[in-house]
Short mmCIF file of C-alpha atoms in Angstrom, two decimals:
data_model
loop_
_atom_site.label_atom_id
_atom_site.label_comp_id
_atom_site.label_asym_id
_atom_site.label_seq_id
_atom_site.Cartn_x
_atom_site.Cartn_y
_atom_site.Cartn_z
CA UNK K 117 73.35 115.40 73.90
CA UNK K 118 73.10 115.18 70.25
CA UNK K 119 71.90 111.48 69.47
CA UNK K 120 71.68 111.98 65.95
CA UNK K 121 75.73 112.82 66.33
CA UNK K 122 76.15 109.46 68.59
CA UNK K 123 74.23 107.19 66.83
CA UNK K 124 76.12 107.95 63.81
CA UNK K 125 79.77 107.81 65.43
CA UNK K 126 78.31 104.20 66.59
CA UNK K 127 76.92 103.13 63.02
CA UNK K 128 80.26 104.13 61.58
CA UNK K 129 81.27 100.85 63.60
CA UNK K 130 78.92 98.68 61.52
CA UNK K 131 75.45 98.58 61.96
CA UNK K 132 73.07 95.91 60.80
CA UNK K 133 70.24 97.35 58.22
CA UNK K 134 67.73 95.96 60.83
CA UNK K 135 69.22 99.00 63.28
CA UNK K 136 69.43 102.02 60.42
CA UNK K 137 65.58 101.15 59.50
CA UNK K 138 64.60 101.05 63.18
CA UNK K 139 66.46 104.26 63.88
CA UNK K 140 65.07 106.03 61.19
CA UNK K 141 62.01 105.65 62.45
CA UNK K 142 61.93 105.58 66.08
CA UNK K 143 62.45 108.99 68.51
CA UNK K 144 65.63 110.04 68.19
CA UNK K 145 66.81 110.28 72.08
CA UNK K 146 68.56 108.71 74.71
CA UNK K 147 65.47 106.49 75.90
CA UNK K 148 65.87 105.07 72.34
CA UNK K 149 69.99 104.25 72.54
CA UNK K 150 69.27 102.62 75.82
CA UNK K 151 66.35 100.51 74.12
CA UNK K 152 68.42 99.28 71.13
CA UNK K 153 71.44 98.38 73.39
CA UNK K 154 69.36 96.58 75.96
CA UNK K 155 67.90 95.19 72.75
CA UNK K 156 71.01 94.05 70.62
CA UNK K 157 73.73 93.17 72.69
CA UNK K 158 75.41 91.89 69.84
CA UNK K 159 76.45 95.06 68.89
CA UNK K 160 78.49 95.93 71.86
CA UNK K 161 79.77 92.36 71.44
CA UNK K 162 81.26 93.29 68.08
CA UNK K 163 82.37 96.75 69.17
CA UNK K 164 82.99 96.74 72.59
CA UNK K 165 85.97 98.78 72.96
CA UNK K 166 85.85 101.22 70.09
CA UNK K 167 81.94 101.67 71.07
CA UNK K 168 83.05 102.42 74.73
CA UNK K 169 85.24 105.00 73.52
CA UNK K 170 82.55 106.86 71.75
CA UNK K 171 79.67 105.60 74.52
CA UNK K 172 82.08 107.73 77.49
CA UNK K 173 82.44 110.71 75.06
CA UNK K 174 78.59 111.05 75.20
CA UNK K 175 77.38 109.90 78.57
CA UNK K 176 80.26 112.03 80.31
CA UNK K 177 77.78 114.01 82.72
CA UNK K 178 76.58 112.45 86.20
CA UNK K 179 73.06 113.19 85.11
CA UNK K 180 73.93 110.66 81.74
CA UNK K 181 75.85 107.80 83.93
CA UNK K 182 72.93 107.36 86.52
CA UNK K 183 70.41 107.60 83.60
CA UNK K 184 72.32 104.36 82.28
CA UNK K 185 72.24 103.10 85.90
CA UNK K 186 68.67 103.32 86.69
CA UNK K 187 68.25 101.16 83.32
CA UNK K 188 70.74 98.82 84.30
CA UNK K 189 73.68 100.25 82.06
CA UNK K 190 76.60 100.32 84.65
CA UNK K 191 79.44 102.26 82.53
CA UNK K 192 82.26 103.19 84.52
CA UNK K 193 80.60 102.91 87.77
CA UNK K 194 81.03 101.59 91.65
CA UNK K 195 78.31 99.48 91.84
CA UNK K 196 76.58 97.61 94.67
CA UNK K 197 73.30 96.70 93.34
CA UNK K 198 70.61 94.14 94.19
CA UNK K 199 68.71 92.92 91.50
CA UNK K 200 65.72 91.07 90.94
CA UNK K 201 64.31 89.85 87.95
CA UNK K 202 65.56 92.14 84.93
CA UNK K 203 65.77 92.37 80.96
CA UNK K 204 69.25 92.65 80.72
CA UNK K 205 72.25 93.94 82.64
CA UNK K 206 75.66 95.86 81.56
CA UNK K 207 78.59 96.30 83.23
CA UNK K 208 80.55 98.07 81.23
CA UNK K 209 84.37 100.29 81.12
CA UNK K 210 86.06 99.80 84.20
CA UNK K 211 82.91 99.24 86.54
CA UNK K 212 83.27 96.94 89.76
CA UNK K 213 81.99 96.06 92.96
CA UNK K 214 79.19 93.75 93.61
CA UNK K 215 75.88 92.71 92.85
CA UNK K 216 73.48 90.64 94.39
CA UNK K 217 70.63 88.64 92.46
CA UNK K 218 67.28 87.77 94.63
CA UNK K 219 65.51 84.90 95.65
CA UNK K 220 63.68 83.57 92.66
CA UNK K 221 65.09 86.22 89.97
CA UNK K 222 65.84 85.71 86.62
CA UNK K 223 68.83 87.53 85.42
CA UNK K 224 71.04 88.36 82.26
CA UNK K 225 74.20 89.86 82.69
CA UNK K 226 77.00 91.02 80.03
CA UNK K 227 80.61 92.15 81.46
CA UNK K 228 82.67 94.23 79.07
CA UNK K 229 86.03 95.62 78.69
CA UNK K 230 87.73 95.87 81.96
CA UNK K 231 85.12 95.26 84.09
CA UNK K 232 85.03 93.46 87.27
CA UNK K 233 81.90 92.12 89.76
CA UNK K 234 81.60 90.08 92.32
CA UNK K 235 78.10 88.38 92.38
CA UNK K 236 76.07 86.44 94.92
CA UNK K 237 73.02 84.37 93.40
CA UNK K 238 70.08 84.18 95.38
CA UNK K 239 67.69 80.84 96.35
CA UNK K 240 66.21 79.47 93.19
CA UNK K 241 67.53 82.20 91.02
CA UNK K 242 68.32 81.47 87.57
CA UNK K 243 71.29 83.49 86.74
CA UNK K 244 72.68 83.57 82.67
CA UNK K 245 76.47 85.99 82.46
CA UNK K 246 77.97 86.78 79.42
CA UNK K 247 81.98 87.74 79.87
CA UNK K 248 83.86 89.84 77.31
CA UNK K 249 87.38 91.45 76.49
CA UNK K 250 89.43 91.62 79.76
CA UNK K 251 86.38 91.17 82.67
CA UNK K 252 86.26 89.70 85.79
CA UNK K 253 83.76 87.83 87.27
CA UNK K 254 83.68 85.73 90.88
CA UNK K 255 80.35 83.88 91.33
CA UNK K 256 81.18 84.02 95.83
CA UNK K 257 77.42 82.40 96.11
CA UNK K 258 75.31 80.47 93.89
CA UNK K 259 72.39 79.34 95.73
CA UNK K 260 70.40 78.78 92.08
CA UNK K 261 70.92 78.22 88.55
CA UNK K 262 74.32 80.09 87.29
CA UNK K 263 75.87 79.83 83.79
CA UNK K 264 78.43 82.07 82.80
CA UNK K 265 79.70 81.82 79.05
CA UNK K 266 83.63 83.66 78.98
CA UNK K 267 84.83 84.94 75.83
CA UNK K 268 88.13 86.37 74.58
CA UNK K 269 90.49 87.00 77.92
CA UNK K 270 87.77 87.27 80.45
CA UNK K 271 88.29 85.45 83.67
CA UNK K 272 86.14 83.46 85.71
CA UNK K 273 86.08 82.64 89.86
CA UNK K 274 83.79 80.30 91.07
CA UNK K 275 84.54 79.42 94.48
CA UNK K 276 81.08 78.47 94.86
CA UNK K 277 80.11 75.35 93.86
CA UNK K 278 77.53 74.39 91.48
CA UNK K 279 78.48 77.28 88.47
CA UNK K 280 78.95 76.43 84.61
CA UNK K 281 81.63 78.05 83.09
CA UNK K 282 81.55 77.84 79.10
CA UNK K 283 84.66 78.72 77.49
CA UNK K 284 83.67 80.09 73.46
CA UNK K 285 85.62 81.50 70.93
CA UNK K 286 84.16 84.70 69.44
CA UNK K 287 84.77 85.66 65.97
CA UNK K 288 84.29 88.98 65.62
CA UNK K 289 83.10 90.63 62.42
CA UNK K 290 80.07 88.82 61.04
CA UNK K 291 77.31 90.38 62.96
CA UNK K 292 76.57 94.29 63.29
CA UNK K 293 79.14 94.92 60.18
CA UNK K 294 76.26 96.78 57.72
CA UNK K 295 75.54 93.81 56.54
CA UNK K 296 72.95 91.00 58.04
CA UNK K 297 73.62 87.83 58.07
CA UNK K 298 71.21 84.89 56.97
#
């Protein structure tokens, strides 16, 4: 995979200064995409759907998509994880199925473009979901702490009791656009 080719289709999107410095740099591989996106979600925030369109183009191979998985990039996939305490999670393209937080875990989760979970929270797990574009998400358990923040025409199912749902408004175009803002 040339990364110097993908990094550049994705800066073409708008990239912050912050990102070009870092890149320039840093290694120059896939260990180092995965880093900044687990890093700045933002950016996939600003971009999501013209970023997914370059993301698939590059991570096409099965080898690619299960790199993503095992660092907790779901693009495109089935899923039916079970997670415990993690940096950050993406479910992202048309990924679905379910996933399963543990006892006591601490979890961040962002849903993109057309994808759709079901999720179970654990005992005493503190559970923070971020919904974008056209995703679906149905909390079926919440036996901890659950907030889930929807944006643009995601929807939310909470059968469960005891989830916050925050409906925002996201204006797109002042982050990740080449310039920062202060």
């Amino acid at each position: 995979m040339d990364t110097n080719k993908l990094f550049s289709e994705l800066a073409d999107l708008g990239v912050c200064s912050s990102g070009r410095r870092l890149w320039g740099r840093s290694n120059k591989d896939v260990d180092m995409i995965i880093k900044v996106w687990k890093r700045w979600p933002e950016y996939f925030m600003e971009h999501s759907t013209p970023a997914l369109e370059i993301v698939r183009r590059y991570f096409a191979s099965e080898q690619d998509l299960k790199k993503l998985e095992d660092n907790r990039i779901f693009l495109d996939r089935q899923i039916n994880a079970e997670l415990g305490s993690e940096d950050s999670v993406f479910v992202i393209g048309d990924s679905s199925g379910v996933i399963k937080i543990k006892d006591w875990a601490t979890v961040k989760l962002y849903c993109f473009n057309n994808a759709s979970i079901n999720m179970e929270c654990g005992l005493h797990s503190y559970v923070n979901v971020e919904c974008y574009d056209q995703s679906r998400l149905s909390v079926l358990s919440n036996n901890g702490t659950c907030t889930v923040y929807a944006y643009d025409d995601s929807f939310i199912d909470t059968p469960c009791e005891l989830v916050r749902v925050i409906r925002k408004d996201l204006i797109r175009g002042q982050v990740f656009n080449g310039e920062e803002i202060y």
